[in-house]
Short mmCIF file of C-alpha atoms and ligand atoms in Angstrom, two decimals:
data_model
loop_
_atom_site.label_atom_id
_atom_site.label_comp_id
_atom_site.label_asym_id
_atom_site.label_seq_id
_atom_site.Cartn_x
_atom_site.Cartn_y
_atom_site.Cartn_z
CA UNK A 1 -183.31 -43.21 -286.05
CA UNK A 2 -179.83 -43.80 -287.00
CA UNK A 3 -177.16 -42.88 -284.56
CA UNK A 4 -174.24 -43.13 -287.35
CA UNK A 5 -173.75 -39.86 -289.71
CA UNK A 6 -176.24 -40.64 -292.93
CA UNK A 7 -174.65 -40.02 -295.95
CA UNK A 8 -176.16 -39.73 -299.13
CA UNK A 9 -173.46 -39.72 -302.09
CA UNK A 10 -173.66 -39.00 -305.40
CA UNK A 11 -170.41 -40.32 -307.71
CA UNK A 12 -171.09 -38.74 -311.52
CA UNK A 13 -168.17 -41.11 -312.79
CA UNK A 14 -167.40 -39.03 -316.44
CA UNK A 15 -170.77 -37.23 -316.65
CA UNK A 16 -171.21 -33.56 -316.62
CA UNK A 17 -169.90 -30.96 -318.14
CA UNK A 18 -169.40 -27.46 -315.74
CA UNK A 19 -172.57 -25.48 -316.84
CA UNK A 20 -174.87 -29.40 -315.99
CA UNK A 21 -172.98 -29.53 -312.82
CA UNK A 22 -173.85 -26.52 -312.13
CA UNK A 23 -177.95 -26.26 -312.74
CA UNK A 24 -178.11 -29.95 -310.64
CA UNK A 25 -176.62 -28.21 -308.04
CA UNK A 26 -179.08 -24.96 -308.43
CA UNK A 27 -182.37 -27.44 -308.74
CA UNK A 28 -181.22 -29.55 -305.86
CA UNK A 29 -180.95 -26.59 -304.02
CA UNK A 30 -183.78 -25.09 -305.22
CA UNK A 31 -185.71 -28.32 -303.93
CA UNK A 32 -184.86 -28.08 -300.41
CA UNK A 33 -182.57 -31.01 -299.26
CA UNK A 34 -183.64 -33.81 -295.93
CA UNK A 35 -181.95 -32.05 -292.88
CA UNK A 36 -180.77 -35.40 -291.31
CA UNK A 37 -178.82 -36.79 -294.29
CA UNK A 38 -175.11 -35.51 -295.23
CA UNK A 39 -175.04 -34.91 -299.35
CA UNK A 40 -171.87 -35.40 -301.31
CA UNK A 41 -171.14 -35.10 -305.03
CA UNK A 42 -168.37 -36.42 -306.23
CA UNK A 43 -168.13 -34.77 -309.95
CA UNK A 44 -165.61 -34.77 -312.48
CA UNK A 45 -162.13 -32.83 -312.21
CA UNK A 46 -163.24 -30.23 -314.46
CA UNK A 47 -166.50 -29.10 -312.54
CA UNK A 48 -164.71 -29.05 -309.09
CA UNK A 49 -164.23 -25.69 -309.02
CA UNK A 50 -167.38 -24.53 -310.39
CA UNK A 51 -169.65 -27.12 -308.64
CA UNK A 52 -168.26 -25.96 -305.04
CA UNK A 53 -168.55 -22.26 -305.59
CA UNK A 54 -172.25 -22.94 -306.97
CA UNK A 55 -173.16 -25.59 -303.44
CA UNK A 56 -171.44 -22.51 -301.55
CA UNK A 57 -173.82 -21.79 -298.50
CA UNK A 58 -175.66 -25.36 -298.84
CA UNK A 59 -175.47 -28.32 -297.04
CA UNK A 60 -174.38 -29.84 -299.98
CA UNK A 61 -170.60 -30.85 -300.42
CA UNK A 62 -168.30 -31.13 -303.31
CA UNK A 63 -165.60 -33.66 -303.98
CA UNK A 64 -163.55 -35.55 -306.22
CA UNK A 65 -163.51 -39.45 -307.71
CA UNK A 66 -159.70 -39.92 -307.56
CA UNK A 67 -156.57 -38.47 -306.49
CA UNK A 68 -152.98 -39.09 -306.71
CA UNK A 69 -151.07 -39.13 -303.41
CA UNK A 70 -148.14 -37.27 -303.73
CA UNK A 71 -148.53 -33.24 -303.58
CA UNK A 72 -147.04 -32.82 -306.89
CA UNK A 73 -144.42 -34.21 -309.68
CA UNK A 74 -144.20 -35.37 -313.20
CA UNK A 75 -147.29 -37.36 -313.27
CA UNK A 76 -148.96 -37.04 -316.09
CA UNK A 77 -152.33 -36.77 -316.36
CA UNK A 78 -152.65 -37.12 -312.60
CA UNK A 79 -153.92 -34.45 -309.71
CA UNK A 80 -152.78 -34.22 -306.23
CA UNK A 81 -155.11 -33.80 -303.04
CA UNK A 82 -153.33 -30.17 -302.72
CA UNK A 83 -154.97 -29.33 -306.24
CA UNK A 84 -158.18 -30.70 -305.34
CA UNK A 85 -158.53 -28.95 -302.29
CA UNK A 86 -157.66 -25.58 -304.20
CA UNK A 87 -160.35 -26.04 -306.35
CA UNK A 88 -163.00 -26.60 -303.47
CA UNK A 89 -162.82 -30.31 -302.76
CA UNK A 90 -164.28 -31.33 -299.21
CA UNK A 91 -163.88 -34.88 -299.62
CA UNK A 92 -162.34 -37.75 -302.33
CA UNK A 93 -163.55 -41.48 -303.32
CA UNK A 94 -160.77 -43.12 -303.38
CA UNK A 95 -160.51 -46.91 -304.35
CA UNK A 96 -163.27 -47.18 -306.97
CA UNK A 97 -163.63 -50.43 -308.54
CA UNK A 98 -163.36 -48.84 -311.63
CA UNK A 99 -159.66 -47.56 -310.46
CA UNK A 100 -158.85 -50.95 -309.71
CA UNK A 101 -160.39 -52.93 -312.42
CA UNK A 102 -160.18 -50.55 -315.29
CA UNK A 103 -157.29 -48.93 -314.09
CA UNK A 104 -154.55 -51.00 -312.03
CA UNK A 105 -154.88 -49.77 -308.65
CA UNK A 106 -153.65 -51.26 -305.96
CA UNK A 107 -154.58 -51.68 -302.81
CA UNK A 108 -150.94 -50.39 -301.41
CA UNK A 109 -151.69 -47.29 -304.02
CA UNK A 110 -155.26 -46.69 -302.36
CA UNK A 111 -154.12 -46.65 -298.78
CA UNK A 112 -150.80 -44.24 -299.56
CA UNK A 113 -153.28 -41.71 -301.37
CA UNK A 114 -156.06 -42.41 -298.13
CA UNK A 115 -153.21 -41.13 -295.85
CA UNK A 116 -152.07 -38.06 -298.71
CA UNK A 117 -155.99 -37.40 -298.33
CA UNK A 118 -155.99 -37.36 -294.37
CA UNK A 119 -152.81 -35.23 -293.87
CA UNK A 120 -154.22 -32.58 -296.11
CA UNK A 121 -157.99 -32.59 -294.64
CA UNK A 122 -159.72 -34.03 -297.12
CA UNK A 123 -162.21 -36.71 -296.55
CA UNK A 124 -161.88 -40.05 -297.89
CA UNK A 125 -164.47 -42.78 -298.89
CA UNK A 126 -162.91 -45.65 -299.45
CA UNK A 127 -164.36 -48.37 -301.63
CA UNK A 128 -163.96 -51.84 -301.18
CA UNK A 129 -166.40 -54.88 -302.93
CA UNK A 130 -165.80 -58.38 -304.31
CA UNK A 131 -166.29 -59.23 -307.97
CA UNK A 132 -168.59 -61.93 -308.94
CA UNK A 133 -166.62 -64.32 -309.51
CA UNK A 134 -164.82 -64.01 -305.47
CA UNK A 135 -168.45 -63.95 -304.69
CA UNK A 136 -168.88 -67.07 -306.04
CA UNK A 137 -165.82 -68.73 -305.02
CA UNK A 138 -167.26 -68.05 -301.43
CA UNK A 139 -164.36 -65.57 -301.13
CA UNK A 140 -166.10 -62.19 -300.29
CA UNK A 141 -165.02 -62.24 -296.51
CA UNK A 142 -161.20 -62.68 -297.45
CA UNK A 143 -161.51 -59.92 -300.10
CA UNK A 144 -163.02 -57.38 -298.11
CA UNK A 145 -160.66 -58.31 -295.02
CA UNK A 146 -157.68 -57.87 -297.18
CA UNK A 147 -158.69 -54.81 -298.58
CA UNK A 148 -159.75 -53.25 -295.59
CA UNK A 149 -156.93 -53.65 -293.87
CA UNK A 150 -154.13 -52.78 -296.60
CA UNK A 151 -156.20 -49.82 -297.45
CA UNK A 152 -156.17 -48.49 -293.67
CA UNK A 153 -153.44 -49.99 -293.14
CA UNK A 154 -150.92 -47.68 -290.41
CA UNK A 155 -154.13 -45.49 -290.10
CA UNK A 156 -154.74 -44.00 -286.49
CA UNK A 157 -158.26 -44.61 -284.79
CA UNK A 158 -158.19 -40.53 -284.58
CA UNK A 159 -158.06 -41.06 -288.61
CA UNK A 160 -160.75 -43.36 -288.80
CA UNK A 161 -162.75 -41.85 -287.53
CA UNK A 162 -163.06 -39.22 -290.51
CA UNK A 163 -163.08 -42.10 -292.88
CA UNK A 164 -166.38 -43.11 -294.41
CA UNK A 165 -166.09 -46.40 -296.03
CA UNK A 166 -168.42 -47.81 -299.12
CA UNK A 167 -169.15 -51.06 -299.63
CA UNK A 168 -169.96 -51.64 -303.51
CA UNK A 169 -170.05 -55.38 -304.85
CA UNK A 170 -168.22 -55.15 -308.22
CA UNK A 171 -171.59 -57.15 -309.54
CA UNK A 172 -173.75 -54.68 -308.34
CA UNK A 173 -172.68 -51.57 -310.26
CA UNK A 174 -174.02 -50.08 -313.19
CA UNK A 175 -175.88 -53.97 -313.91
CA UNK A 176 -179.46 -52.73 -312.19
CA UNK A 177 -179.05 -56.26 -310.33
CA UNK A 178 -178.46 -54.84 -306.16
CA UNK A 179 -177.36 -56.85 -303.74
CA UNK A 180 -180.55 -57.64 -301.36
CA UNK A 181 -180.59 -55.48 -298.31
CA UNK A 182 -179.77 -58.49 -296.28
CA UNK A 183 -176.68 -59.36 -298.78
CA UNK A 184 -175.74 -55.98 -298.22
CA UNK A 185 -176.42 -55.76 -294.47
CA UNK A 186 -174.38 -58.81 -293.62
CA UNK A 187 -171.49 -57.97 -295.24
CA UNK A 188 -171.40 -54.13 -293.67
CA UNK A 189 -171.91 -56.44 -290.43
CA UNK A 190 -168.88 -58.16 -291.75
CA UNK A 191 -166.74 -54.70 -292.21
CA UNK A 192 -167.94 -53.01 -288.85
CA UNK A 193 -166.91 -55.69 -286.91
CA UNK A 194 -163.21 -56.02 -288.28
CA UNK A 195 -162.53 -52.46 -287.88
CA UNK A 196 -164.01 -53.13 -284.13
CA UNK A 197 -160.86 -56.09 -283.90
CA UNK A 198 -158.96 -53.17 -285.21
CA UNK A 199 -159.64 -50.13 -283.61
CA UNK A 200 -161.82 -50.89 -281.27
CA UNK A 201 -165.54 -50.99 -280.74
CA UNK A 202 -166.22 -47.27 -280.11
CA UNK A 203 -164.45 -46.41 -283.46
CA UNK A 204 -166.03 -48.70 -285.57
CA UNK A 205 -169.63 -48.06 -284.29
CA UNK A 206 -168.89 -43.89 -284.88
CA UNK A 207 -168.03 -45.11 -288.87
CA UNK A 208 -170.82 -44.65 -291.56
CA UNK A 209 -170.53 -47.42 -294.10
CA UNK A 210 -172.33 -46.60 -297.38
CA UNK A 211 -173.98 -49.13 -299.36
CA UNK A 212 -172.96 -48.77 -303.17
CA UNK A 213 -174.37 -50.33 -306.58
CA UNK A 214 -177.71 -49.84 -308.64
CA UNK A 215 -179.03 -47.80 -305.89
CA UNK A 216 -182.12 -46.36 -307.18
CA UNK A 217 -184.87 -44.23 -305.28
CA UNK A 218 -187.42 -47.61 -305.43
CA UNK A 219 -185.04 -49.43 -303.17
CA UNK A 220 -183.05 -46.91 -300.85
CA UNK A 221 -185.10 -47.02 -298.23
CA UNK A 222 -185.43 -50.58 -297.70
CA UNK A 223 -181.45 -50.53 -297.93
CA UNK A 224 -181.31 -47.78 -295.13
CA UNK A 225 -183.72 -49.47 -292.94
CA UNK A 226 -180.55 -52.17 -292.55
CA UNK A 227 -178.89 -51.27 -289.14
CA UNK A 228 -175.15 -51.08 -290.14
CA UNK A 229 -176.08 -49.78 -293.27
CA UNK A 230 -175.52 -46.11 -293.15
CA UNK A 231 -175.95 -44.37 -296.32
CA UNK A 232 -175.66 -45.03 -299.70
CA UNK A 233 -173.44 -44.30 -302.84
CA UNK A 234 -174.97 -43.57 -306.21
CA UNK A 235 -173.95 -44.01 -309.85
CA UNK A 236 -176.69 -44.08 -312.56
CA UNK A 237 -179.58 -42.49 -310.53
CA UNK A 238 -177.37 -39.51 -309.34
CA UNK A 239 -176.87 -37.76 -312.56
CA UNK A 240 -180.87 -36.89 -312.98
CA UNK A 241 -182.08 -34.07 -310.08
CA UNK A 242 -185.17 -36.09 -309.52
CA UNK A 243 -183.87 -39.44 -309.36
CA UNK A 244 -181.34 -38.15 -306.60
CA UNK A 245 -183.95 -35.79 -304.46
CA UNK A 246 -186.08 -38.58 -304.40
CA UNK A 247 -182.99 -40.86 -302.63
CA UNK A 248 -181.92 -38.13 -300.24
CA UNK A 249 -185.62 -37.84 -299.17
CA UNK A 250 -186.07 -41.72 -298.86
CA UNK A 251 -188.03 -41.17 -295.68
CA UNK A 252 -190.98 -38.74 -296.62
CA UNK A 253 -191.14 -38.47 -292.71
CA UNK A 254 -187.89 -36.80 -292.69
CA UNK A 255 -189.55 -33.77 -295.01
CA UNK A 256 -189.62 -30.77 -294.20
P1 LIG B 1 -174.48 -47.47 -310.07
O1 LIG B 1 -175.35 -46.84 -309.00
O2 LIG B 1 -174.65 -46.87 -311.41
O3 LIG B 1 -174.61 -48.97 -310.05
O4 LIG B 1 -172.94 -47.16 -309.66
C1 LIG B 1 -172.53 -47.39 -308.36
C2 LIG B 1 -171.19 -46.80 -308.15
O5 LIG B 1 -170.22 -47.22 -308.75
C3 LIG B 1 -171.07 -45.66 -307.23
O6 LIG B 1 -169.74 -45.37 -306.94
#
């Protein structure tokens, strides 16, 4: 039994239009979700609004894939945490390899729109991972350190605390090749203990740190049998209904 908050995540990327978003959310709800896992959906910009009113009175909560971090200004084609929350976001991934690869963003970008996220409530999960290539080069460790701690960086243990973190290798997503639980298990090992140098032990044992890339129902559970590994975050296999209800109820002995 995990101790740790279990999160089960679901990140759409640029799937979905509002009336999809809308009937997943119906059918999951329809199917009865595991009582001892937290859902989140992060769906597109355009089905925020619609997707939150719809998971209204579930245990099911909405959020975003990005954000800027200032409230508002002439950024073009941007959206502020202020706007998000207005149109029913609980929480926001923030630091998507995607956002940094595809993108440009930075690591001192990610941590000033974690701390826009945190003043205004919203919940961050911050994603951090090494490409192949660092893996490779035996660099993982130093890669995750340093983006750890810019991304938190001037972040209060209080504010931690309402951080969930996700660790996705960059090699892992979207190529169907996962990193072996015990890949994944050491390096979460890795994360919870430099947090612990950071904020101290108590902090980093409350965090949940989600395990992210080619998740798929087949191997979730071995995943969540890891002990620091405390939830999961899905691409591909979020967008069906089934795919996902089968991942929330990993453990058929959580049913009810
Ligand atoms: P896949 O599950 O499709 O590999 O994507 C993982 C991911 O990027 C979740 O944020």
């Amino acid at each position: 039994m995990k101790t740790r908050e279990v999160v089960i995540a679901g990140n759409w990327k640029m799937y979905k239009t509002i009336e999809e978003a809308q009937s997943f959310i119906y059918e999951l709800m329809a199917m009865g979700t595991n009582p001892t896992s937290s859902i989140y959906i992060a769906v597109p910009f355009t089905a925020l609004s619609a997707a939150s009113t719809a998971a209204k009175g579930s245990s099911i909560r909405v959020g975003a894939q990005n954000m800027h971090d200032a409230t508002e200004g002439a950024y073009t084609g941007e959206i502020s945490g202020k706007m998000l929350l207005d149109a029913g976001a609980q929480f926001v991934i923030l630091g998507h390899s995607e956002r940094r690869h595809l993108f440009g963003e930075t690591n001192e970008f990610i941590n000033r729109k974690v701390k826009a996220a945190l003043k205004l409530g919203i919940r961050p999960i911050l994603c951090i991972g090494e490409t192949l290539q660092e893996r490779e080069e035996n660099k993982t460790e130093n890669v995750l350190q340093n983006q750890l701690e810019s991304c938190l960086s001037g972040i209060s243990e209080n504010e931690l605390r309402k951080i969930l973190i996700a660790y996705e290798p960059v090699w892992a997503i979207g190529t169907g090749r996962t990193a072996s639980s015990e890949q994944a298990e050491e390096m979460h090992r890795f994360c919870r203990g430099l947090l612990s140098s950071k904020w101290g032990g108590e902090a980093a044992e409350s965090i949940s740190i989600l395990y992210g890339g080619s998740v798929k129902p087949e191997n979730t559970r071995a995943l969540m049998e890891q002990k620091n590994i405390d939830g999961v975050l899905v691409g591909g296999a979020s967008l069906t209904v089934d795919s996902f209800n089968k991942i929330i109820n990993y453990q058929p002995i959580n049913r009810y």
